[in-house]
């Protein structure tokens, strides 16, 4: 399908991989895209490897099969690389975005990968600094916007603020923390030279 | 995008539709993957945004029993379930239909145990195909929402209970772009429910659930059967009114690039969306392929099916359940039987797929079309029933 982007999120149960996919769908829809977001359901338990998926397109999406060859893979927990093949189905020009303090070059060496594009951002540290908890999915959205160009940054900041304003009207620090997390990750995400 | 889209899962959508319908009574018991529907709706009840009397029961059998009592009292009644829950409702499903009570139920398609599995196939509602309920399948979140709103009107006009199904997890937990109808317009479309009879109407007493032996049982059953046939006229009328009002047109079947197709598949539910992508790709390469999407399964629209498939050379019926009868899936048996009407019939084969949630991807659907083209060319089908995407 033309104009179709498929994304796979890897995380651990309880880490917010499902929420990340839902947030991305919401953000992309705010830009007028057609969206899908769905998790992979198995025996859910805290800490177990989980996946979730997105489809984004300029046109209505009718596909209802699994995502098997995503063009973008986002890894919320870098320790997953020891147990899960996060590159599975990713084409040669596909992009991998890791939540890690390592540089893309260090990450490439660590997983022994040749080809494909690697991006890294220390989303956990950013989340701790800005939101006060290790919830990497919000900053990962900012990093994803920069690394892939899939989302419009200004629009995303505007939408995030608008959305959180309703829920956290009495706690403006939550809203600003999340906005700051996205901004910082957008600025700090690193690609390869 | 001129339209106002929102991103919602199938379950969220069904709960929102229930909020807009604002039924008098909802009695339910939770079961994966349908739990969220009533869970979200229960929050609407707690928040006072609906006027519904919510009855939390101790089982699905009790939930359907409470629905039957409330509907007999003249209330607009809804519930929701899936899989084992539907199975536990079994005897009460027949009673709801026999008493001609227009209960509306979003049903999330999930397989049945054993082996235990929470994922999608159509075994649950296919097992309930003879219980006397209208059954409408949904391809996507939008269709599920639209079907549920139409279902209220269809049930009340046909005086029959109705289930609107969504594929478990694929639609129930999949978030998609969809368009909601403003609350007020839903209220106007479904109108006020005026039951023909109510046990609470003491000025006009009547009997519900009386003994009905050899003297009149057959006549009452015959009337119920007639009501299901009559629903074949009511459903298109409601669909037309819905289309005129909200711009989305529906029919008992959807024909996709079928008019000049030489080989075709017949599909229900979410797989139809995936198949459309395969068909578009094959059409671009010059293959005359098409699809019939069966939306209304009960009443069975055999006239429309026969008309739409009369010029097809080879047809594959894709069943997401097996009758475990040694002759493939239930939709296959019924479609094959309907097509016997024609003097010149297509070759018809069956593919059972996706049991227990097994993924059905583009390549698998494409392999079916490859088989069908081979059958069209050679005139020979190696197998009548095949199992798609299984290790054997």
PDB file of N, CA and C in Angstrom, chain B residues 41-134:
ATOM      1  N   UNK B  41     -18.972   1.303  29.735  1.00  0.00           N
ATOM      2  CA  UNK B  41     -20.373   1.717  29.858  1.00  0.00           C
ATOM      3  C   UNK B  41     -20.768   1.874  31.329  1.00  0.00           C
ATOM      4  N   UNK B  42     -20.257   0.991  32.188  1.00  0.00           N
ATOM      5  CA  UNK B  42     -20.565   1.073  33.625  1.00  0.00           C
ATOM      6  C   UNK B  42     -20.084   2.412  34.200  1.00  0.00           C
ATOM      7  N   UNK B  43     -18.969   2.912  33.635  1.00  0.00           N
ATOM      8  CA  UNK B  43     -18.480   4.226  34.072  1.00  0.00           C
ATOM      9  C   UNK B  43     -19.467   5.329  33.665  1.00  0.00           C
ATOM     10  N   UNK B  44     -20.044   5.176  32.472  1.00  0.00           N
ATOM     11  CA  UNK B  44     -21.062   6.149  32.040  1.00  0.00           C
ATOM     12  C   UNK B  44     -22.252   6.128  33.006  1.00  0.00           C
ATOM     13  N   UNK B  45     -22.608   4.924  33.444  1.00  0.00           N
ATOM     14  CA  UNK B  45     -23.720   4.789  34.402  1.00  0.00           C
ATOM     15  C   UNK B  45     -23.339   5.484  35.710  1.00  0.00           C
ATOM     16  N   UNK B  46     -22.116   5.179  36.195  1.00  0.00           N
ATOM     17  CA  UNK B  46     -21.653   5.752  37.464  1.00  0.00           C
ATOM     18  C   UNK B  46     -21.558   7.274  37.389  1.00  0.00           C
ATOM     19  N   UNK B  47     -21.179   7.783  36.221  1.00  0.00           N
ATOM     20  CA  UNK B  47     -21.041   9.238  36.054  1.00  0.00           C
ATOM     21  C   UNK B  47     -22.374   9.929  35.787  1.00  0.00           C
ATOM     22  N   UNK B  48     -23.423   9.118  35.618  1.00  0.00           N
ATOM     23  CA  UNK B  48     -24.748   9.695  35.405  1.00  0.00           C
ATOM     24  C   UNK B  48     -24.975  10.261  34.005  1.00  0.00           C
ATOM     25  N   UNK B  49     -24.140   9.861  33.041  1.00  0.00           N
ATOM     26  CA  UNK B  49     -24.348  10.374  31.681  1.00  0.00           C
ATOM     27  C   UNK B  49     -25.386   9.567  30.906  1.00  0.00           C
ATOM     28  N   UNK B  50     -25.795   8.427  31.462  1.00  0.00           N
ATOM     29  CA  UNK B  50     -26.911   7.665  30.886  1.00  0.00           C
ATOM     30  C   UNK B  50     -27.929   7.396  32.001  1.00  0.00           C
ATOM     31  N   UNK B  51     -29.142   7.053  31.586  1.00  0.00           N
ATOM     32  CA  UNK B  51     -30.196   6.790  32.586  1.00  0.00           C
ATOM     33  C   UNK B  51     -30.391   5.303  32.829  1.00  0.00           C
ATOM     34  N   UNK B  52     -29.438   4.511  32.380  1.00  0.00           N
ATOM     35  CA  UNK B  52     -29.590   3.054  32.373  1.00  0.00           C
ATOM     36  C   UNK B  52     -29.597   2.444  33.772  1.00  0.00           C
ATOM     37  N   UNK B  53     -30.469   1.454  33.944  1.00  0.00           N
ATOM     38  CA  UNK B  53     -30.424   0.602  35.133  1.00  0.00           C
ATOM     39  C   UNK B  53     -29.406  -0.489  34.829  1.00  0.00           C
ATOM     40  N   UNK B  54     -28.283  -0.483  35.551  1.00  0.00           N
ATOM     41  CA  UNK B  54     -27.217  -1.443  35.268  1.00  0.00           C
ATOM     42  C   UNK B  54     -27.298  -2.601  36.244  1.00  0.00           C
ATOM     43  N   UNK B  55     -27.355  -3.819  35.718  1.00  0.00           N
ATOM     44  CA  UNK B  55     -27.443  -5.002  36.569  1.00  0.00           C
ATOM     45  C   UNK B  55     -26.177  -5.837  36.385  1.00  0.00           C
ATOM     46  N   UNK B  56     -25.351  -5.862  37.424  1.00  0.00           N
ATOM     47  CA  UNK B  56     -24.149  -6.709  37.386  1.00  0.00           C
ATOM     48  C   UNK B  56     -24.564  -8.093  37.854  1.00  0.00           C
ATOM     49  N   UNK B  57     -24.500  -9.078  36.965  1.00  0.00           N
ATOM     50  CA  UNK B  57     -24.988 -10.418  37.307  1.00  0.00           C
ATOM     51  C   UNK B  57     -23.820 -11.335  37.664  1.00  0.00           C
ATOM     52  N   UNK B  58     -24.151 -12.561  38.089  1.00  0.00           N
ATOM     53  CA  UNK B  58     -23.094 -13.477  38.513  1.00  0.00           C
ATOM     54  C   UNK B  58     -22.704 -14.462  37.403  1.00  0.00           C
ATOM     55  N   UNK B  59     -23.349 -14.365  36.243  1.00  0.00           N
ATOM     56  CA  UNK B  59     -22.959 -15.210  35.106  1.00  0.00           C
ATOM     57  C   UNK B  59     -23.646 -14.680  33.856  1.00  0.00           C
ATOM     58  N   UNK B  60     -23.201 -15.147  32.703  1.00  0.00           N
ATOM     59  CA  UNK B  60     -23.832 -14.734  31.457  1.00  0.00           C
ATOM     60  C   UNK B  60     -25.247 -15.302  31.329  1.00  0.00           C
ATOM     61  N   UNK B  61     -25.450 -16.484  31.890  1.00  0.00           N
ATOM     62  CA  UNK B  61     -26.794 -17.077  31.852  1.00  0.00           C
ATOM     63  C   UNK B  61     -27.769 -16.148  32.573  1.00  0.00           C
ATOM     64  N   UNK B  62     -27.334 -15.632  33.713  1.00  0.00           N
ATOM     65  CA  UNK B  62     -28.166 -14.703  34.479  1.00  0.00           C
ATOM     66  C   UNK B  62     -28.291 -13.365  33.760  1.00  0.00           C
ATOM     67  N   UNK B  63     -27.210 -12.939  33.111  1.00  0.00           N
ATOM     68  CA  UNK B  63     -27.254 -11.667  32.392  1.00  0.00           C
ATOM     69  C   UNK B  63     -28.334 -11.707  31.318  1.00  0.00           C
ATOM     70  N   UNK B  64     -28.326 -12.779  30.523  1.00  0.00           N
ATOM     71  CA  UNK B  64     -29.335 -12.890  29.461  1.00  0.00           C
ATOM     72  C   UNK B  64     -30.731 -13.063  30.065  1.00  0.00           C
ATOM     73  N   UNK B  65     -30.822 -13.778  31.185  1.00  0.00           N
ATOM     74  CA  UNK B  65     -32.123 -13.945  31.846  1.00  0.00           C
ATOM     75  C   UNK B  65     -32.671 -12.594  32.297  1.00  0.00           C
ATOM     76  N   UNK B  66     -31.797 -11.762  32.872  1.00  0.00           N
ATOM     77  CA  UNK B  66     -32.222 -10.435  33.325  1.00  0.00           C
ATOM     78  C   UNK B  66     -32.628  -9.571  32.133  1.00  0.00           C
ATOM     79  N   UNK B  67     -31.899  -9.716  31.034  1.00  0.00           N
ATOM     80  CA  UNK B  67     -32.244  -8.966  29.816  1.00  0.00           C
ATOM     81  C   UNK B  67     -33.628  -9.366  29.318  1.00  0.00           C
ATOM     82  N   UNK B  68     -33.896 -10.663  29.374  1.00  0.00           N
ATOM     83  CA  UNK B  68     -35.195 -11.161  28.905  1.00  0.00           C
ATOM     84  C   UNK B  68     -36.316 -10.594  29.781  1.00  0.00           C
ATOM     85  N   UNK B  69     -36.131 -10.627  31.095  1.00  0.00           N
ATOM     86  CA  UNK B  69     -37.144 -10.085  31.999  1.00  0.00           C
ATOM     87  C   UNK B  69     -37.389  -8.614  31.742  1.00  0.00           C
ATOM     88  N   UNK B  70     -36.294  -7.865  31.597  1.00  0.00           N
ATOM     89  CA  UNK B  70     -36.420  -6.420  31.389  1.00  0.00           C
ATOM     90  C   UNK B  70     -37.081  -6.110  30.046  1.00  0.00           C
ATOM     91  N   UNK B  71     -36.689  -6.890  29.013  1.00  0.00           N
ATOM     92  CA  UNK B  71     -37.264  -6.654  27.685  1.00  0.00           C
ATOM     93  C   UNK B  71     -38.754  -7.001  27.671  1.00  0.00           C
ATOM     94  N   UNK B  72     -39.119  -8.055  28.401  1.00  0.00           N
ATOM     95  CA  UNK B  72     -40.540  -8.415  28.480  1.00  0.00           C
ATOM     96  C   UNK B  72     -41.332  -7.333  29.207  1.00  0.00           C
ATOM     97  N   UNK B  73     -40.636  -6.605  30.080  1.00  0.00           N
ATOM     98  CA  UNK B  73     -41.296  -5.499  30.792  1.00  0.00           C
ATOM     99  C   UNK B  73     -41.414  -4.262  29.904  1.00  0.00           C
ATOM    100  N   UNK B  74     -40.853  -4.347  28.696  1.00  0.00           N
ATOM    101  CA  UNK B  74     -40.997  -3.243  27.748  1.00  0.00           C
ATOM    102  C   UNK B  74     -39.805  -2.311  27.694  1.00  0.00           C
ATOM    103  N   UNK B  75     -38.674  -2.728  28.287  1.00  0.00           N
ATOM    104  CA  UNK B  75     -37.496  -1.864  28.304  1.00  0.00           C
ATOM    105  C   UNK B  75     -36.659  -2.066  27.042  1.00  0.00           C
ATOM    106  N   UNK B  76     -35.891  -1.017  26.692  1.00  0.00           N
ATOM    107  CA  UNK B  76     -34.850  -1.143  25.648  1.00  0.00           C
ATOM    108  C   UNK B  76     -33.625  -1.707  26.361  1.00  0.00           C
ATOM    109  N   UNK B  77     -33.178  -2.893  25.913  1.00  0.00           N
ATOM    110  CA  UNK B  77     -32.214  -3.669  26.694  1.00  0.00           C
ATOM    111  C   UNK B  77     -30.975  -4.022  25.879  1.00  0.00           C
ATOM    112  N   UNK B  78     -29.809  -3.917  26.519  1.00  0.00           N
ATOM    113  CA  UNK B  78     -28.563  -4.334  25.866  1.00  0.00           C
ATOM    114  C   UNK B  78     -27.695  -5.134  26.824  1.00  0.00           C
ATOM    115  N   UNK B  79     -26.821  -5.952  26.258  1.00  0.00           N
ATOM    116  CA  UNK B  79     -25.783  -6.626  27.015  1.00  0.00           C
ATOM    117  C   UNK B  79     -24.619  -6.835  26.071  1.00  0.00           C
ATOM    118  N   UNK B  80     -23.553  -7.463  26.542  1.00  0.00           N
ATOM    119  CA  UNK B  80     -22.421  -7.740  25.670  1.00  0.00           C
ATOM    120  C   UNK B  80     -21.706  -8.973  26.185  1.00  0.00           C
ATOM    121  N   UNK B  81     -21.162  -9.773  25.260  1.00  0.00           N
ATOM    122  CA  UNK B  81     -20.413 -10.945  25.697  1.00  0.00           C
ATOM    123  C   UNK B  81     -19.478 -11.432  24.604  1.00  0.00           C
ATOM    124  N   UNK B  82     -18.902 -12.602  24.845  1.00  0.00           N
ATOM    125  CA  UNK B  82     -17.963 -13.218  23.915  1.00  0.00           C
ATOM    126  C   UNK B  82     -17.809 -14.694  24.275  1.00  0.00           C
ATOM    127  N   UNK B  83     -17.493 -15.500  23.284  1.00  0.00           N
ATOM    128  CA  UNK B  83     -16.986 -16.859  23.496  1.00  0.00           C
ATOM    129  C   UNK B  83     -17.749 -17.699  24.534  1.00  0.00           C
ATOM    130  N   UNK B  84     -17.051 -18.092  25.601  1.00  0.00           N
ATOM    131  CA  UNK B  84     -17.649 -18.946  26.650  1.00  0.00           C
ATOM    132  C   UNK B  84     -18.875 -18.268  27.255  1.00  0.00           C
ATOM    133  N   UNK B  85     -18.851 -16.957  27.283  1.00  0.00           N
ATOM    134  CA  UNK B  85     -19.986 -16.212  27.825  1.00  0.00           C
ATOM    135  C   UNK B  85     -21.229 -16.420  26.982  1.00  0.00           C
ATOM    136  N   UNK B  86     -21.034 -16.375  25.662  1.00  0.00           N
ATOM    137  CA  UNK B  86     -22.156 -16.623  24.757  1.00  0.00           C
ATOM    138  C   UNK B  86     -22.635 -18.065  24.915  1.00  0.00           C
ATOM    139  N   UNK B  87     -21.664 -18.973  25.073  1.00  0.00           N
ATOM    140  CA  UNK B  87     -22.006 -20.383  25.245  1.00  0.00           C
ATOM    141  C   UNK B  87     -22.845 -20.597  26.504  1.00  0.00           C
ATOM    142  N   UNK B  88     -22.500 -19.869  27.562  1.00  0.00           N
ATOM    143  CA  UNK B  88     -23.252 -20.024  28.816  1.00  0.00           C
ATOM    144  C   UNK B  88     -24.661 -19.415  28.708  1.00  0.00           C
ATOM    145  N   UNK B  89     -24.833 -18.486  27.760  1.00  0.00           N
ATOM    146  CA  UNK B  89     -26.160 -17.882  27.560  1.00  0.00           C
ATOM    147  C   UNK B  89     -27.111 -18.779  26.762  1.00  0.00           C
ATOM    148  N   UNK B  90     -26.556 -19.881  26.260  1.00  0.00           N
ATOM    149  CA  UNK B  90     -27.199 -20.635  25.186  1.00  0.00           C
ATOM    150  C   UNK B  90     -28.708 -20.797  25.270  1.00  0.00           C
ATOM    151  N   UNK B  91     -29.206 -21.415  26.365  1.00  0.00           N
ATOM    152  CA  UNK B  91     -30.644 -21.702  26.392  1.00  0.00           C
ATOM    153  C   UNK B  91     -31.448 -20.420  26.443  1.00  0.00           C
ATOM    154  N   UNK B  92     -30.859 -19.369  27.052  1.00  0.00           N
ATOM    155  CA  UNK B  92     -31.586 -18.107  27.148  1.00  0.00           C
ATOM    156  C   UNK B  92     -31.611 -17.360  25.804  1.00  0.00           C
ATOM    157  N   UNK B  93     -30.619 -17.626  24.944  1.00  0.00           N
ATOM    158  CA  UNK B  93     -30.617 -17.006  23.611  1.00  0.00           C
ATOM    159  C   UNK B  93     -31.860 -17.435  22.837  1.00  0.00           C
ATOM    160  N   UNK B  94     -32.160 -18.733  22.904  1.00  0.00           N
ATOM    161  CA  UNK B  94     -33.350 -19.253  22.221  1.00  0.00           C
ATOM    162  C   UNK B  94     -34.619 -18.628  22.794  1.00  0.00           C
ATOM    163  N   UNK B  95     -34.640 -18.452  24.117  1.00  0.00           N
ATOM    164  CA  UNK B  95     -35.840 -17.928  24.770  1.00  0.00           C
ATOM    165  C   UNK B  95     -36.050 -16.465  24.390  1.00  0.00           C
ATOM    166  N   UNK B  96     -34.955 -15.676  24.347  1.00  0.00           N
ATOM    167  CA  UNK B  96     -35.069 -14.271  23.932  1.00  0.00           C
ATOM    168  C   UNK B  96     -35.671 -14.182  22.534  1.00  0.00           C
ATOM    169  N   UNK B  97     -35.225 -15.069  21.640  1.00  0.00           N
ATOM    170  CA  UNK B  97     -35.715 -15.045  20.262  1.00  0.00           C
ATOM    171  C   UNK B  97     -37.167 -15.517  20.182  1.00  0.00           C
ATOM    172  N   UNK B  98     -37.454 -16.611  20.891  1.00  0.00           N
ATOM    173  CA  UNK B  98     -38.807 -17.167  20.865  1.00  0.00           C
ATOM    174  C   UNK B  98     -39.834 -16.211  21.439  1.00  0.00           C
ATOM    175  N   UNK B  99     -39.419 -15.437  22.428  1.00  0.00           N
ATOM    176  CA  UNK B  99     -40.333 -14.451  23.035  1.00  0.00           C
ATOM    177  C   UNK B  99     -40.369 -13.154  22.220  1.00  0.00           C
ATOM    178  N   UNK B 100     -39.581 -13.119  21.152  1.00  0.00           N
ATOM    179  CA  UNK B 100     -39.553 -11.978  20.220  1.00  0.00           C
ATOM    180  C   UNK B 100     -39.148 -10.685  20.920  1.00  0.00           C
ATOM    181  N   UNK B 101     -38.076 -10.768  21.719  1.00  0.00           N
ATOM    182  CA  UNK B 101     -37.613  -9.616  22.489  1.00  0.00           C
ATOM    183  C   UNK B 101     -36.407  -8.967  21.797  1.00  0.00           C
ATOM    184  N   UNK B 102     -36.512  -7.674  21.479  1.00  0.00           N
ATOM    185  CA  UNK B 102     -35.473  -7.019  20.677  1.00  0.00           C
ATOM    186  C   UNK B 102     -34.236  -6.622  21.487  1.00  0.00           C
ATOM    187  N   UNK B 103     -33.589  -7.589  22.099  1.00  0.00           N
ATOM    188  CA  UNK B 103     -32.372  -7.327  22.882  1.00  0.00           C
ATOM    189  C   UNK B 103     -31.202  -7.096  21.913  1.00  0.00           C
ATOM    190  N   UNK B 104     -30.381  -6.108  22.205  1.00  0.00           N
ATOM    191  CA  UNK B 104     -29.249  -5.776  21.325  1.00  0.00           C
ATOM    192  C   UNK B 104     -27.936  -6.101  22.036  1.00  0.00           C
ATOM    193  N   UNK B 105     -27.072  -6.873  21.350  1.00  0.00           N
ATOM    194  CA  UNK B 105     -25.855  -7.355  22.003  1.00  0.00           C
ATOM    195  C   UNK B 105     -24.618  -7.207  21.108  1.00  0.00           C
ATOM    196  N   UNK B 106     -23.691  -6.307  21.464  1.00  0.00           N
ATOM    197  CA  UNK B 106     -22.383  -6.369  20.820  1.00  0.00           C
ATOM    198  C   UNK B 106     -21.674  -7.641  21.274  1.00  0.00           C
ATOM    199  N   UNK B 107     -21.282  -8.464  20.321  1.00  0.00           N
ATOM    200  CA  UNK B 107     -20.634  -9.736  20.638  1.00  0.00           C
ATOM    201  C   UNK B 107     -19.235  -9.691  20.039  1.00  0.00           C
ATOM    202  N   UNK B 108     -18.219  -9.949  20.851  1.00  0.00           N
ATOM    203  CA  UNK B 108     -16.845  -9.931  20.356  1.00  0.00           C
ATOM    204  C   UNK B 108     -16.452 -11.364  20.024  1.00  0.00           C
ATOM    205  N   UNK B 109     -16.164 -11.614  18.756  1.00  0.00           N
ATOM    206  CA  UNK B 109     -15.858 -12.974  18.320  1.00  0.00           C
ATOM    207  C   UNK B 109     -14.539 -13.480  18.898  1.00  0.00           C
ATOM    208  N   UNK B 110     -14.664 -14.546  19.675  1.00  0.00           N
ATOM    209  CA  UNK B 110     -13.506 -15.230  20.252  1.00  0.00           C
ATOM    210  C   UNK B 110     -13.773 -16.714  20.153  1.00  0.00           C
ATOM    211  N   UNK B 111     -12.711 -17.471  20.031  1.00  0.00           N
ATOM    212  CA  UNK B 111     -12.873 -18.911  19.893  1.00  0.00           C
ATOM    213  C   UNK B 111     -13.386 -19.542  21.187  1.00  0.00           C
ATOM    214  N   UNK B 112     -13.735 -20.819  21.097  1.00  0.00           N
ATOM    215  CA  UNK B 112     -14.244 -21.551  22.261  1.00  0.00           C
ATOM    216  C   UNK B 112     -13.201 -22.552  22.740  1.00  0.00           C
ATOM    217  N   UNK B 113     -13.198 -22.807  24.031  1.00  0.00           N
ATOM    218  CA  UNK B 113     -12.333 -23.840  24.607  1.00  0.00           C
ATOM    219  C   UNK B 113     -12.951 -25.201  24.287  1.00  0.00           C
ATOM    220  N   UNK B 114     -12.147 -26.267  24.272  1.00  0.00           N
ATOM    221  CA  UNK B 114     -10.742 -26.297  24.513  1.00  0.00           C
ATOM    222  C   UNK B 114      -9.991 -26.550  23.204  1.00  0.00           C
ATOM    223  N   UNK B 115      -8.674 -26.264  23.059  1.00  0.00           N
ATOM    224  CA  UNK B 115      -7.792 -25.729  24.085  1.00  0.00           C
ATOM    225  C   UNK B 115      -8.167 -24.274  24.407  1.00  0.00           C
ATOM    226  N   UNK B 116      -7.833 -23.830  25.599  1.00  0.00           N
ATOM    227  CA  UNK B 116      -8.212 -22.490  26.025  1.00  0.00           C
ATOM    228  C   UNK B 116      -7.420 -21.460  25.221  1.00  0.00           C
ATOM    229  N   UNK B 117      -8.124 -20.421  24.780  1.00  0.00           N
ATOM    230  CA  UNK B 117      -7.533 -19.411  23.891  1.00  0.00           C
ATOM    231  C   UNK B 117      -8.469 -18.211  23.922  1.00  0.00           C
ATOM    232  N   UNK B 118      -7.877 -17.004  23.999  1.00  0.00           N
ATOM    233  CA  UNK B 118      -8.717 -15.808  24.112  1.00  0.00           C
ATOM    234  C   UNK B 118      -8.893 -15.093  22.771  1.00  0.00           C
ATOM    235  N   UNK B 119      -8.277 -15.614  21.700  1.00  0.00           N
ATOM    236  CA  UNK B 119      -8.211 -14.855  20.453  1.00  0.00           C
ATOM    237  C   UNK B 119      -9.378 -15.122  19.504  1.00  0.00           C
ATOM    238  N   UNK B 120      -9.312 -14.429  18.376  1.00  0.00           N
ATOM    239  CA  UNK B 120     -10.471 -14.399  17.473  1.00  0.00           C
ATOM    240  C   UNK B 120     -10.628 -15.643  16.623  1.00  0.00           C
ATOM    241  N   UNK B 121     -11.796 -16.205  16.593  1.00  0.00           N
ATOM    242  CA  UNK B 121     -12.361 -16.849  15.411  1.00  0.00           C
ATOM    243  C   UNK B 121     -13.867 -16.775  15.584  1.00  0.00           C
ATOM    244  N   UNK B 122     -14.606 -17.303  14.632  1.00  0.00           N
ATOM    245  CA  UNK B 122     -16.059 -17.089  14.649  1.00  0.00           C
ATOM    246  C   UNK B 122     -16.832 -18.271  15.243  1.00  0.00           C
ATOM    247  N   UNK B 123     -16.127 -19.180  15.924  1.00  0.00           N
ATOM    248  CA  UNK B 123     -16.789 -20.376  16.463  1.00  0.00           C
ATOM    249  C   UNK B 123     -17.952 -20.037  17.383  1.00  0.00           C
ATOM    250  N   UNK B 124     -17.785 -18.965  18.177  1.00  0.00           N
ATOM    251  CA  UNK B 124     -18.825 -18.681  19.171  1.00  0.00           C
ATOM    252  C   UNK B 124     -20.160 -18.319  18.524  1.00  0.00           C
ATOM    253  N   UNK B 125     -20.156 -17.317  17.651  1.00  0.00           N
ATOM    254  CA  UNK B 125     -21.443 -16.915  17.056  1.00  0.00           C
ATOM    255  C   UNK B 125     -21.906 -17.891  15.976  1.00  0.00           C
ATOM    256  N   UNK B 126     -20.955 -18.572  15.313  1.00  0.00           N
ATOM    257  CA  UNK B 126     -21.377 -19.569  14.320  1.00  0.00           C
ATOM    258  C   UNK B 126     -22.113 -20.717  15.017  1.00  0.00           C
ATOM    259  N   UNK B 127     -21.659 -21.032  16.231  1.00  0.00           N
ATOM    260  CA  UNK B 127     -22.368 -22.042  17.009  1.00  0.00           C
ATOM    261  C   UNK B 127     -23.780 -21.595  17.332  1.00  0.00           C
ATOM    262  N   UNK B 128     -23.951 -20.266  17.435  1.00  0.00           N
ATOM    263  CA  UNK B 128     -25.276 -19.714  17.772  1.00  0.00           C
ATOM    264  C   UNK B 128     -26.049 -19.322  16.516  1.00  0.00           C
ATOM    265  N   UNK B 129     -25.725 -19.970  15.395  1.00  0.00           N
ATOM    266  CA  UNK B 129     -26.366 -19.512  14.156  1.00  0.00           C
ATOM    267  C   UNK B 129     -27.822 -19.921  14.058  1.00  0.00           C
ATOM    268  N   UNK B 130     -28.248 -20.901  14.809  1.00  0.00           N
ATOM    269  CA  UNK B 130     -29.642 -21.345  14.724  1.00  0.00           C
ATOM    270  C   UNK B 130     -30.481 -20.942  15.931  1.00  0.00           C
ATOM    271  N   UNK B 131     -29.989 -19.985  16.735  1.00  0.00           N
ATOM    272  CA  UNK B 131     -30.726 -19.634  17.958  1.00  0.00           C
ATOM    273  C   UNK B 131     -31.835 -18.625  17.700  1.00  0.00           C
ATOM    274  N   UNK B 132     -31.891 -18.072  16.479  1.00  0.00           N
ATOM    275  CA  UNK B 132     -32.987 -17.160  16.154  1.00  0.00           C
ATOM    276  C   UNK B 132     -32.653 -15.691  16.334  1.00  0.00           C
ATOM    277  N   UNK B 133     -31.373 -15.378  16.486  1.00  0.00           N
ATOM    278  CA  UNK B 133     -30.941 -13.984  16.581  1.00  0.00           C
ATOM    279  C   UNK B 133     -30.478 -13.490  15.218  1.00  0.00           C
ATOM    280  N   UNK B 134     -30.741 -12.225  14.931  1.00  0.00           N
ATOM    281  CA  UNK B 134     -30.130 -11.592  13.774  1.00  0.00           C
ATOM    282  C   UNK B 134     -28.639 -11.459  14.087  1.00  0.00           C
TER     283      UNK B 134
END
